[in-house]
PDB file of C-alpha atoms in Angstrom:
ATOM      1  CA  UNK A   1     -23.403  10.733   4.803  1.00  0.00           C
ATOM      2  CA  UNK A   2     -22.616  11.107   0.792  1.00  0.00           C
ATOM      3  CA  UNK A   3     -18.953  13.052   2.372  1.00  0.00           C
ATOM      4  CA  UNK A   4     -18.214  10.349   4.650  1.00  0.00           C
ATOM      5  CA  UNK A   5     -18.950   7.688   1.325  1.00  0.00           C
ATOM      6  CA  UNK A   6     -17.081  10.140  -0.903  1.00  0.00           C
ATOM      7  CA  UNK A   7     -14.153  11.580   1.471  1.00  0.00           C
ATOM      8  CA  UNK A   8     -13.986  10.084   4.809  1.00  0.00           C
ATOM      9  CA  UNK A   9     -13.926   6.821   3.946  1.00  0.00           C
ATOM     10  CA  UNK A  10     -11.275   6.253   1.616  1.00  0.00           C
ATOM     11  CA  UNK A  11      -8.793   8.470   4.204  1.00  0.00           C
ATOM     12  CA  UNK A  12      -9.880   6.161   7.020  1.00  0.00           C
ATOM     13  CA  UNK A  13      -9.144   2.804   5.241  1.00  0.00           C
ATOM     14  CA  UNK A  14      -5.691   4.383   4.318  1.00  0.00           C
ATOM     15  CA  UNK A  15      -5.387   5.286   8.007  1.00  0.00           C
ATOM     16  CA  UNK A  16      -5.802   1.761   9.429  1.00  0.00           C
ATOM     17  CA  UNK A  17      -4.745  -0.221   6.386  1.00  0.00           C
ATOM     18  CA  UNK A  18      -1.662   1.240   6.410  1.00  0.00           C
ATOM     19  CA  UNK A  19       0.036   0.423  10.216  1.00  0.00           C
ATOM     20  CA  UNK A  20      -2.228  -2.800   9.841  1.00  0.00           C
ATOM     21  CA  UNK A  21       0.268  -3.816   6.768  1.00  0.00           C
ATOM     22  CA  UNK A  22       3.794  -2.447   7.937  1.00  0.00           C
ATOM     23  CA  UNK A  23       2.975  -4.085  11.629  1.00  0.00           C
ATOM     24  CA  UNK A  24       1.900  -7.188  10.117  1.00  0.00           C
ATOM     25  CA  UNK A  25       5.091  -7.218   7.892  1.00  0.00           C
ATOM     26  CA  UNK A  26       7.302  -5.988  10.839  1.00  0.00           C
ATOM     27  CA  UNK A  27       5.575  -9.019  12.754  1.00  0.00           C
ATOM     28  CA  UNK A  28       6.442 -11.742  10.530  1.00  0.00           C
ATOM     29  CA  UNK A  29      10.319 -11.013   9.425  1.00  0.00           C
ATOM     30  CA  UNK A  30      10.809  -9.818  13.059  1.00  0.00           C
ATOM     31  CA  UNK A  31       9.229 -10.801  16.378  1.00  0.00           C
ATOM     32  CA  UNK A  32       8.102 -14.524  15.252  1.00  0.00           C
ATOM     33  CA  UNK A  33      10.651 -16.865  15.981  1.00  0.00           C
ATOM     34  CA  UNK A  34      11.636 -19.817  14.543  1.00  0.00           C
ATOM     35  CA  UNK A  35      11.609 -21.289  11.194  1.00  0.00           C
ATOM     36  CA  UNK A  36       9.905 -17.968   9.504  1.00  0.00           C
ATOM     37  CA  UNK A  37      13.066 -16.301  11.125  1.00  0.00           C
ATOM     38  CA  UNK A  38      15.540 -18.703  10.334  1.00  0.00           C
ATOM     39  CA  UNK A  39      14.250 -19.147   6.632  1.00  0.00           C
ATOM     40  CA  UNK A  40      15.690 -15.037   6.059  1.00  0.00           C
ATOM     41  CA  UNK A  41      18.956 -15.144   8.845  1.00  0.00           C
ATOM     42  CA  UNK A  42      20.601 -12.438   6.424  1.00  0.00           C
ATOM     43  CA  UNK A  43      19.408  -8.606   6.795  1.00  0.00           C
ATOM     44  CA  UNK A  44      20.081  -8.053   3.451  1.00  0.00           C
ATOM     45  CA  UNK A  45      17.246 -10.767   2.307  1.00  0.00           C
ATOM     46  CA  UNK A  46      14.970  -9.843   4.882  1.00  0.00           C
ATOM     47  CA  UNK A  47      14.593  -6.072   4.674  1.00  0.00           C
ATOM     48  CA  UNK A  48      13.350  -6.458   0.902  1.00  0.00           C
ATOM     49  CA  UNK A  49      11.511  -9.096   1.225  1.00  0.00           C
ATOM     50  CA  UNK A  50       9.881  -7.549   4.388  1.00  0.00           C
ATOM     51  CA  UNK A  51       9.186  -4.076   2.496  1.00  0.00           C
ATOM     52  CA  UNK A  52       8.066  -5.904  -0.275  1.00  0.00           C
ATOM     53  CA  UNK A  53       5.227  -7.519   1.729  1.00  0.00           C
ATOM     54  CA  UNK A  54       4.168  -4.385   3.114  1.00  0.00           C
ATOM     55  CA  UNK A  55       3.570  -2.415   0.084  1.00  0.00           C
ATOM     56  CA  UNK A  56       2.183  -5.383  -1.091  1.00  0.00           C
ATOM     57  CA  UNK A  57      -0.255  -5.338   1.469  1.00  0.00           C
ATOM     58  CA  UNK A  58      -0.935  -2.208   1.806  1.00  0.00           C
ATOM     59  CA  UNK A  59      -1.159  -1.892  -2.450  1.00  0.00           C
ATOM     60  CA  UNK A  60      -3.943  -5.031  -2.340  1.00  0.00           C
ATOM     61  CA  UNK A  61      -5.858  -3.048   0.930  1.00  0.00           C
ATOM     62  CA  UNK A  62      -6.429  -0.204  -1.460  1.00  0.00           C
ATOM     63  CA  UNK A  63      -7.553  -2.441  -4.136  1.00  0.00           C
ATOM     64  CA  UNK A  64      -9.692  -4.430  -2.531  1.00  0.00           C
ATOM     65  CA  UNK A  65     -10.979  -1.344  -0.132  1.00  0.00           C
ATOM     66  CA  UNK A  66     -11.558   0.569  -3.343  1.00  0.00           C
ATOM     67  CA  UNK A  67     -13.444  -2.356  -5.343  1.00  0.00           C
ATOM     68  CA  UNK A  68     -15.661  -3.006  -2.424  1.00  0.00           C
ATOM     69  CA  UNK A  69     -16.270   0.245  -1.527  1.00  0.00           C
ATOM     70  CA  UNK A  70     -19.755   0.457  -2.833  1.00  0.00           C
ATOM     71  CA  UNK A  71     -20.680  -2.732  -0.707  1.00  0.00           C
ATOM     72  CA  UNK A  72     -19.532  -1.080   2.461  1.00  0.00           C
ATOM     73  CA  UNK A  73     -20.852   1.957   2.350  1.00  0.00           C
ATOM     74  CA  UNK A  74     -24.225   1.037   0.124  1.00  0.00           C
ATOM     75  CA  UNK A  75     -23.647   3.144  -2.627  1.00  0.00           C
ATOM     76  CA  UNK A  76     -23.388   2.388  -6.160  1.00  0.00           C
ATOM     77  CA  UNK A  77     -22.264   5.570  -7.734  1.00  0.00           C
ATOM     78  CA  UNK A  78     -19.008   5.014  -9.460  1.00  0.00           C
ATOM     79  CA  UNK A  79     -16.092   6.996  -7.916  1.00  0.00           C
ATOM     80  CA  UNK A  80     -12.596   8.118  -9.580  1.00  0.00           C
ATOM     81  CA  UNK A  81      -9.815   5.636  -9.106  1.00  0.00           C
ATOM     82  CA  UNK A  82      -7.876   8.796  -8.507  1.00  0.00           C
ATOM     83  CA  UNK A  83      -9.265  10.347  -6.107  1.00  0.00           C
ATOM     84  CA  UNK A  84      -9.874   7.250  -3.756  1.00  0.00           C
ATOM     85  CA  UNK A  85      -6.407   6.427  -4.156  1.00  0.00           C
ATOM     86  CA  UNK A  86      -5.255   9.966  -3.245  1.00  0.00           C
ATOM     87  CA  UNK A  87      -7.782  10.017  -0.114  1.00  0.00           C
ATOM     88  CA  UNK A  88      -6.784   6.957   0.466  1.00  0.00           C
ATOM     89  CA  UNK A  89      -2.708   7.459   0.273  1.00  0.00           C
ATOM     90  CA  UNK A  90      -3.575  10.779   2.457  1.00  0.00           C
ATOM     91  CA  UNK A  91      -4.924   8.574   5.312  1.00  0.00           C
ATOM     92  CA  UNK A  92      -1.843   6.114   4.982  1.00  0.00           C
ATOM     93  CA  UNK A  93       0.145   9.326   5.456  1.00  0.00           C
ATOM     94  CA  UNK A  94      -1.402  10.524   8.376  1.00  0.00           C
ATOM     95  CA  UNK A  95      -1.227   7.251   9.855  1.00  0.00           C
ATOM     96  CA  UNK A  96       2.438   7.714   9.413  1.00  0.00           C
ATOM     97  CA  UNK A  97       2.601  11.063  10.971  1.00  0.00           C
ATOM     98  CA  UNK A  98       0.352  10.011  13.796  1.00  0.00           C
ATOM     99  CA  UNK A  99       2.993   7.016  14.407  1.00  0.00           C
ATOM    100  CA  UNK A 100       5.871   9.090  14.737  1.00  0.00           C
ATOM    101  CA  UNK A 101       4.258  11.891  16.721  1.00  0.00           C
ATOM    102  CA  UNK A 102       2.684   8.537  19.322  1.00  0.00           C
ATOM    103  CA  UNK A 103       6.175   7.493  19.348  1.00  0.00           C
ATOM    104  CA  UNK A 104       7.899  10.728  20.297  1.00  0.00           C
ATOM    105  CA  UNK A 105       5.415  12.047  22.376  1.00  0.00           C
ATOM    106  CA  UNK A 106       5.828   8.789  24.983  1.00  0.00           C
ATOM    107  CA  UNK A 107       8.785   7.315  26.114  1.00  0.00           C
ATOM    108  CA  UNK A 108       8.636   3.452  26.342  1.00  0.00           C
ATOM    109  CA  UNK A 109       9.587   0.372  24.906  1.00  0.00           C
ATOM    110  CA  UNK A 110       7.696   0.272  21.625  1.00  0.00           C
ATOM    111  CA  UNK A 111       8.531   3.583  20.012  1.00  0.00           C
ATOM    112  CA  UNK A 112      11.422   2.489  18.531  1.00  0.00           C
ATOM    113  CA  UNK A 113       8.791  -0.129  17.025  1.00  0.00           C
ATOM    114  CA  UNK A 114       6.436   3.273  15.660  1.00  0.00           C
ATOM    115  CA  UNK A 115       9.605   4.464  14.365  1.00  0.00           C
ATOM    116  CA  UNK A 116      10.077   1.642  12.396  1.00  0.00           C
ATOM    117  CA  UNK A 117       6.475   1.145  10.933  1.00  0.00           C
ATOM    118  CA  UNK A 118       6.203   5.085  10.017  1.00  0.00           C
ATOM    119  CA  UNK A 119       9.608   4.817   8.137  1.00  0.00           C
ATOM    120  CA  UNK A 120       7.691   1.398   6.235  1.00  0.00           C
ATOM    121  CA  UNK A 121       4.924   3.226   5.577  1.00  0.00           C
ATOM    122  CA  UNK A 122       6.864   6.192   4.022  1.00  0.00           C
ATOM    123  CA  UNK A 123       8.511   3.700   1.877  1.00  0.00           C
ATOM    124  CA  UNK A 124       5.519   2.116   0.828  1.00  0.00           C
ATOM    125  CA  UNK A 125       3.996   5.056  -0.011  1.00  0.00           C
ATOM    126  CA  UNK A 126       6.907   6.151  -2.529  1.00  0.00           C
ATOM    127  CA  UNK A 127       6.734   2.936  -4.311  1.00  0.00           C
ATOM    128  CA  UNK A 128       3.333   2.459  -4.630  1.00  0.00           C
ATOM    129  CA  UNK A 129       3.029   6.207  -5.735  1.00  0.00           C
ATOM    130  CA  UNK A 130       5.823   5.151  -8.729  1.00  0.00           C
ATOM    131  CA  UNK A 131       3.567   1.999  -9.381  1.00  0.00           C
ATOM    132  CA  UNK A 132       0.648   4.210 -10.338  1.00  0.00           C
ATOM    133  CA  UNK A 133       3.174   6.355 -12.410  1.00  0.00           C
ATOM    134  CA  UNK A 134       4.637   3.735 -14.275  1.00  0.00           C
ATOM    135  CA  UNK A 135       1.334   1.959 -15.183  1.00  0.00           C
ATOM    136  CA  UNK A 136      -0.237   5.255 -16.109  1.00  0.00           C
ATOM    137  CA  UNK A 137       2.407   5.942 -18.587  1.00  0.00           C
ATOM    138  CA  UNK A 138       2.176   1.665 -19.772  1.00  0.00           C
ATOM    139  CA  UNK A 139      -1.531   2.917 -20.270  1.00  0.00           C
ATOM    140  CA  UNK A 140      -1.034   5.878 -22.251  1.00  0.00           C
ATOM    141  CA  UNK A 141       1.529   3.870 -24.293  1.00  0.00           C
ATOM    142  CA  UNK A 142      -1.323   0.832 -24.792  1.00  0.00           C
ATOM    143  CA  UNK A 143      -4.052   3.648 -25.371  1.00  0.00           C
ATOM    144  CA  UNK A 144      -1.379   5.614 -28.222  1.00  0.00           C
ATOM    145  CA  UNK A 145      -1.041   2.026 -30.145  1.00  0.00           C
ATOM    146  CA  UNK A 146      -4.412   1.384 -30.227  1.00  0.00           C
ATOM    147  CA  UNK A 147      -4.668  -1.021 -27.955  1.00  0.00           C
ATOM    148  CA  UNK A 148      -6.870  -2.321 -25.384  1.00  0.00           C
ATOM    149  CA  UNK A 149      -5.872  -1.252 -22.433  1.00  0.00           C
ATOM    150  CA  UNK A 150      -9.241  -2.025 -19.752  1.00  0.00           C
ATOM    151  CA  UNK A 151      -7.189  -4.534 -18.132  1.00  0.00           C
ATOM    152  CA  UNK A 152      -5.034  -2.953 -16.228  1.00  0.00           C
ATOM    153  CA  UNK A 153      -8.461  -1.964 -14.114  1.00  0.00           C
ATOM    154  CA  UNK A 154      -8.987  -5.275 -13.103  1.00  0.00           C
ATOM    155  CA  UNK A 155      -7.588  -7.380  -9.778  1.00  0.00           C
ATOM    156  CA  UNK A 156      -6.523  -9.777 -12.146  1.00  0.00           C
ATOM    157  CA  UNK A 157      -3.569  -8.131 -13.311  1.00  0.00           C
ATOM    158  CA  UNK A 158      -2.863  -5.418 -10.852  1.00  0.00           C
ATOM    159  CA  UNK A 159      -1.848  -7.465  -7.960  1.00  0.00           C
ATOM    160  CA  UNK A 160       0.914  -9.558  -9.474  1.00  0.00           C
ATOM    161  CA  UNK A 161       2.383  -6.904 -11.820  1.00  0.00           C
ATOM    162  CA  UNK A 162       2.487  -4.515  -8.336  1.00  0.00           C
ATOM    163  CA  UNK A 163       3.782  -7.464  -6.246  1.00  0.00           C
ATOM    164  CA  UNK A 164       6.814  -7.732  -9.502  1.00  0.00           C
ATOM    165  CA  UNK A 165       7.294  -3.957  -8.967  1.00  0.00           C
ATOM    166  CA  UNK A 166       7.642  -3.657  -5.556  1.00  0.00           C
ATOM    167  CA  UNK A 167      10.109  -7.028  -5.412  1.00  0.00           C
ATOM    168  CA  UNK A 168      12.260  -5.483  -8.523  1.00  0.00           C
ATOM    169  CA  UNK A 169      12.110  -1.924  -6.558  1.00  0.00           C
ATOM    170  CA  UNK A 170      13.123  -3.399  -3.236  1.00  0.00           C
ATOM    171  CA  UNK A 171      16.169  -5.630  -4.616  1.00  0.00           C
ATOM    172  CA  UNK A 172      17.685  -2.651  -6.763  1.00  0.00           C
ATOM    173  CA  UNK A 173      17.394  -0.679  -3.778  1.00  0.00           C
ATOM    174  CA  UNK A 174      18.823  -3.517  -1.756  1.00  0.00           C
ATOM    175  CA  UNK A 175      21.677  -3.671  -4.917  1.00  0.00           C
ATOM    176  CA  UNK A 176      22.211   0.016  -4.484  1.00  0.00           C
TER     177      UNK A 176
END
C-alpha cells in the first residue's frame, strides 16, 4: 500500500488528469456550438486560448491532486513536491503515448481526435515543465536576497502566476 501512496498514485492522477484536461479543452473551443464557438471564430485566438486552458487545467489537477493527496490516500507523511510532480508528469506522458498508440492502432472516426489531445498534452507538458523552471530559478533569486520566499508553495499564488505563464507562452508562440 505505502508504493501505491508513494508511486502509483501520483502516475495515475497524471494518467487521467491529463486526457481529462486536453478533452475538456478540445470540447469547449471545438465540438460545442454556438455562442462559446462564435465568441473565438478566428483560429489564431482560439488555439491559445484553448492550450492555455489545458495546461491550465491540467497545472491546477496536479496542484490540487498533490495538496490533497494525503486525504485520498490517508496518509499524512509529507512527500517531495518533486517527486509527485515528476510521477505525476510521467503518468500525463503515458497518457499521451497511450493516446497515440489507441489512435493508430484502430481505424475510426475519433483518432484524428487522440491525435489531437496527445499533441495538447505534449504541449502542456513542455510548458508546465518551463513553469517549474522559471519559478525555481524566481525562488533561488528570492532565497539569494534574503527574502521570503514560502509563498510560492501555496495555491494562492501558484494558480494565477501559472495561468499568466501559460497565456504569455501561448500568445508569443501564437506571435511566432
Amino acid at each position: 500500500m505505502n508504493v501505491f501512496r508513494k508511486f502509483v498514485f501520483p502516475a495515475l492522477t497524471g494518467f487521467v488528469s491529463a486526457p481529462v484536461s486536453a478533452a475538456l479543452s478540445l470540447l469547449l473551443f471545438v465540438y460545442l456550438p454556438g455562442s462559446v464557438q462564435r465568441a473565438f471564430d478566428m483560429d489564431s485566438i482560439a488555439l491559445p486560448v484553448m492550450m492555455t486552458l489545458s495546461a491550465f487545467l491540467l497545472y491546477a489537477a496536479l496542484m490540487y491532486s498533490m495538496k490533497y493527496r494525503s486525504v485520498i490516500t490517508r496518509d499524512d507523511q509529507e512527500e517531495k513536491p518533486a517527486v509527485f510532480t515528476a510521477l505525476f508528469l510521467a503518468g500525463s506522458a503515458l497518457a499521451a503515448v497511450w493516446a497515440m498508440l489507441f489512435a493508430f492502432a484502430f481505424d475510426w472516426s475519433g483518432a484524428a481526435t487522440l491525435v489531437m489531445i496527445c499533441y495538447m498534452i505534449i504541449c502542456d507538458l513542455v510548458v508546465i515543465l518551463a513553469f517549474t523552471l522559471v519559478l525555481m530559478i524566481v525562488r533561488w533569486l528570492l532565497s539569494r536576497m534574503g527574502k521570503n520566499n514560502g509563498f510560492l508553495d501555496t495555491l494562492k499564488w501558484r494558480l494565477p502566476l501559472s495561468l499568466l505563464f501559460f497565456a504569455v507562452v501561448f500568445a508569443a508562440l501564437l506571435l511566432f
